[in-house]
CSV table of C-alpha atoms in Angstrom, one decimal:
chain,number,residue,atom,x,y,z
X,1,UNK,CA,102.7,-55.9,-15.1
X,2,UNK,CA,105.3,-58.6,-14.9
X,3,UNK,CA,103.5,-60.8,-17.0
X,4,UNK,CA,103.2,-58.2,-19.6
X,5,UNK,CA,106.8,-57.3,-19.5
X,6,UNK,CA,107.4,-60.7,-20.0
X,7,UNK,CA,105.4,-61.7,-22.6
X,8,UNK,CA,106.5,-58.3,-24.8
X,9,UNK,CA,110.4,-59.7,-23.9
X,10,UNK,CA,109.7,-63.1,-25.5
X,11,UNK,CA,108.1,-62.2,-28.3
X,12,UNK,CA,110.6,-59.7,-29.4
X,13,UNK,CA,113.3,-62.2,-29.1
X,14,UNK,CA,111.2,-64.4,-31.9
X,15,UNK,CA,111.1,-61.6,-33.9
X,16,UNK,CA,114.2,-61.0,-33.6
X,17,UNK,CA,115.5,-64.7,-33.8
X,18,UNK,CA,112.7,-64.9,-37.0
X,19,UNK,CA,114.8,-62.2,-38.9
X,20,UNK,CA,117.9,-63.8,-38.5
X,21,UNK,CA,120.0,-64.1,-42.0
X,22,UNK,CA,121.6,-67.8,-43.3
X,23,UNK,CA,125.2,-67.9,-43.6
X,24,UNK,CA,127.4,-70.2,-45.7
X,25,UNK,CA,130.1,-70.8,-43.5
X,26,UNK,CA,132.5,-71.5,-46.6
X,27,UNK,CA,132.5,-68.0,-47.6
X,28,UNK,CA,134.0,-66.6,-44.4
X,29,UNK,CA,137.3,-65.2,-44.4
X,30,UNK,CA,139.7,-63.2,-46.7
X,31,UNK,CA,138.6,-63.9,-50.5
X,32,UNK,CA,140.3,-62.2,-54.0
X,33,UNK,CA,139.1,-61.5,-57.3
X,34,UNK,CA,139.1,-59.9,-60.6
X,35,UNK,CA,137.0,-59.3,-63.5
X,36,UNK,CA,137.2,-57.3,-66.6
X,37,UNK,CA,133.3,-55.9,-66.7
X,38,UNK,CA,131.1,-56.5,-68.9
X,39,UNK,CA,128.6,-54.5,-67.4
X,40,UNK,CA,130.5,-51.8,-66.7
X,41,UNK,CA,132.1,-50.9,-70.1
X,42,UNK,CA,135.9,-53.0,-69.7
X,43,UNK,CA,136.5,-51.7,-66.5
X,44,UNK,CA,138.7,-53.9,-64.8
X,45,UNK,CA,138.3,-55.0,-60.9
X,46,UNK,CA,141.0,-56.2,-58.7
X,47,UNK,CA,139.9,-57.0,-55.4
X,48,UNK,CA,140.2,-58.7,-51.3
X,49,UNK,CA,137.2,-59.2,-49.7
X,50,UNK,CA,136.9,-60.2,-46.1
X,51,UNK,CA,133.7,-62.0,-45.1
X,52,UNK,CA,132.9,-62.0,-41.3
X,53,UNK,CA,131.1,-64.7,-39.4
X,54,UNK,CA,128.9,-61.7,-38.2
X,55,UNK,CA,128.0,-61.0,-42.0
X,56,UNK,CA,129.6,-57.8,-42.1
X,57,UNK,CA,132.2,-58.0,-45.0
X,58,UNK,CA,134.8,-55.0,-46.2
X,59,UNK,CA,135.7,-54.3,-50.0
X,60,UNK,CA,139.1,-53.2,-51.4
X,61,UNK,CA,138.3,-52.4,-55.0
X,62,UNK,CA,140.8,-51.5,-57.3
X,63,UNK,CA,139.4,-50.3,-60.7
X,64,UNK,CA,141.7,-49.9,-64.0
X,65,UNK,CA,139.5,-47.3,-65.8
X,66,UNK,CA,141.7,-47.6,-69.1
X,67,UNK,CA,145.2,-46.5,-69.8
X,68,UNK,CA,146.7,-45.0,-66.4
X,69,UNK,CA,143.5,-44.0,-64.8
X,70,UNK,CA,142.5,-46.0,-61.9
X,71,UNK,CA,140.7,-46.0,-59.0
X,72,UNK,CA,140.8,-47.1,-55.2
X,73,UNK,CA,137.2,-48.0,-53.8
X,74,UNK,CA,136.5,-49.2,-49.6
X,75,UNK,CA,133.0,-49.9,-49.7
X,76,UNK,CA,131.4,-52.0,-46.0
X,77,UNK,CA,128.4,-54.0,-45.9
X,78,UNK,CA,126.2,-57.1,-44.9
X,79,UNK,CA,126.2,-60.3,-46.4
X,80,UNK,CA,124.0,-63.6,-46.5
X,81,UNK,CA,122.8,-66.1,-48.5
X,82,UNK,CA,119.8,-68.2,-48.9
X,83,UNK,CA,118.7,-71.1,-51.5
X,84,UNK,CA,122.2,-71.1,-53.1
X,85,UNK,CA,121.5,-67.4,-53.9
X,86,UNK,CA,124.5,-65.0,-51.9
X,87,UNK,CA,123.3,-61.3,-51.1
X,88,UNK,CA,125.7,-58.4,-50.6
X,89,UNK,CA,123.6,-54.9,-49.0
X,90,UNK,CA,126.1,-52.4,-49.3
X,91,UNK,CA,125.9,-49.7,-47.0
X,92,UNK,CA,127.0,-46.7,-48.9
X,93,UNK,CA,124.6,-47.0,-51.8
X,94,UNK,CA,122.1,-48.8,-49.7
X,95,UNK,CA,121.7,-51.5,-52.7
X,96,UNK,CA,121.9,-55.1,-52.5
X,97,UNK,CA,123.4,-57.5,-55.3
X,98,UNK,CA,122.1,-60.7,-56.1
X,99,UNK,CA,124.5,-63.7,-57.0
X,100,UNK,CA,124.4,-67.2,-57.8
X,101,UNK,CA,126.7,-69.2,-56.0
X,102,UNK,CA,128.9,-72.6,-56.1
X,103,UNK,CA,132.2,-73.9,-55.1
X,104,UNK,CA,133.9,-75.8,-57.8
X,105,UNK,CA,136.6,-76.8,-54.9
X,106,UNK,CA,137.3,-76.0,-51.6
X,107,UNK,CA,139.3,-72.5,-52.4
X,108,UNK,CA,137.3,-71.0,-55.0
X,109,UNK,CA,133.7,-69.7,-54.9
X,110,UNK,CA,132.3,-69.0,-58.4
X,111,UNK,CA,129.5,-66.1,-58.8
X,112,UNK,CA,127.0,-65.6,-61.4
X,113,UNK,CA,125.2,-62.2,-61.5
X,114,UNK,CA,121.5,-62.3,-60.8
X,115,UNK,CA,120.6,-58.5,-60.2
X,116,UNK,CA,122.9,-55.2,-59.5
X,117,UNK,CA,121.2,-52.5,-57.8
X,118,UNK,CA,117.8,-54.0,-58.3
X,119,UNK,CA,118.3,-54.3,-62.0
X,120,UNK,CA,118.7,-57.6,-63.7
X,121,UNK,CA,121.9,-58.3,-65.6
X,122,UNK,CA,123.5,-60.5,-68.5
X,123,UNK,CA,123.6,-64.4,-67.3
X,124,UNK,CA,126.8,-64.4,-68.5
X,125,UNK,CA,128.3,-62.0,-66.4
X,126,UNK,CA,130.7,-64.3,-64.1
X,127,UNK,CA,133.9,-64.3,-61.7
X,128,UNK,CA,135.8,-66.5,-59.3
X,129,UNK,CA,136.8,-65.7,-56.1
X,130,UNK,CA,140.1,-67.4,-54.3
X,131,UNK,CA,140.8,-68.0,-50.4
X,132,UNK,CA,143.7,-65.8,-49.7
X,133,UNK,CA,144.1,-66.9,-45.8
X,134,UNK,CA,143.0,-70.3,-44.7
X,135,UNK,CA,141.0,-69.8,-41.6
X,136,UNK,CA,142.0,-72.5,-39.3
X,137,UNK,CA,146.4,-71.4,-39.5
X,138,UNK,CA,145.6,-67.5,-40.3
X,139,UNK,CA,148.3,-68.1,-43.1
X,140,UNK,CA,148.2,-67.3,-46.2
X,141,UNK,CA,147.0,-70.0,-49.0
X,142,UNK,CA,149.9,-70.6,-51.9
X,143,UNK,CA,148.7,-70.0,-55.6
């Protein structure tokens, strides 16, 4: 029985350790960005992201919807990458978004859609994202 017991122990923990997501270290920490949509009819995004070591990450979104309308959005999630492709799973809409992925320098990251909610989008479609805090003081990075 110990046997048994021990065996199902071990190989849970390599299934476990088997399912266990990349990480690009250099996307950790408190990132900002904006975008004027293509996809999404001129909408413009404002946003912070922080990226966790854990690969949790949390959205603040601000949308200008035209004129004076705007919008606040707080959306949580899981992030990873693998094979220079980064992969957000948001939890409210239970979607993930594909990117491509490079860093022209040490404080931006620049993103290339691959696929929104499952569905492929324009190449084209592209933004930059800038450190806001530099990990190793915790202070903020001058523009």
């Amino acid at each position: 029985m110990k046997k048994l017991i021990l065996i199902t122990f071990i190989l849970w923990n390599l299934v476990s350790y088997s399912q266990i997501k990349e990480r690009d270290q250099n996307l950790i920490g408190f990132w900002q960005g904006t975008e004027k949509g293509t996809r999404e009819g001129g909408i413009r995004n404002y946003w912070i992201k922080q990226r966790n070591i854990d690969g949790t990450f949390l959205l603040l979104k601000i949308q200008l919807l035209g004129g004076t309308e705007e919008r606040a959005i707080v959306d949580k999630g899981e992030w990873w990458t693998e094979k220079g492709n980064y992969y957000e799973l948001h939890f409210t809409s239970k979607t993930i978004d594909t990117y491509f992925y490079y860093f022209p320098d040490q404080q931006q990251v620049q993103f290339r859609r691959g696929q929104i909610n499952g569905d492929s989008v324009d190449l084209d479609d592209e933004f930059v994202e800038k450190k806001v805090v530099d990990e190793d003081s915790n202070s903020f990075i001058e523009p």
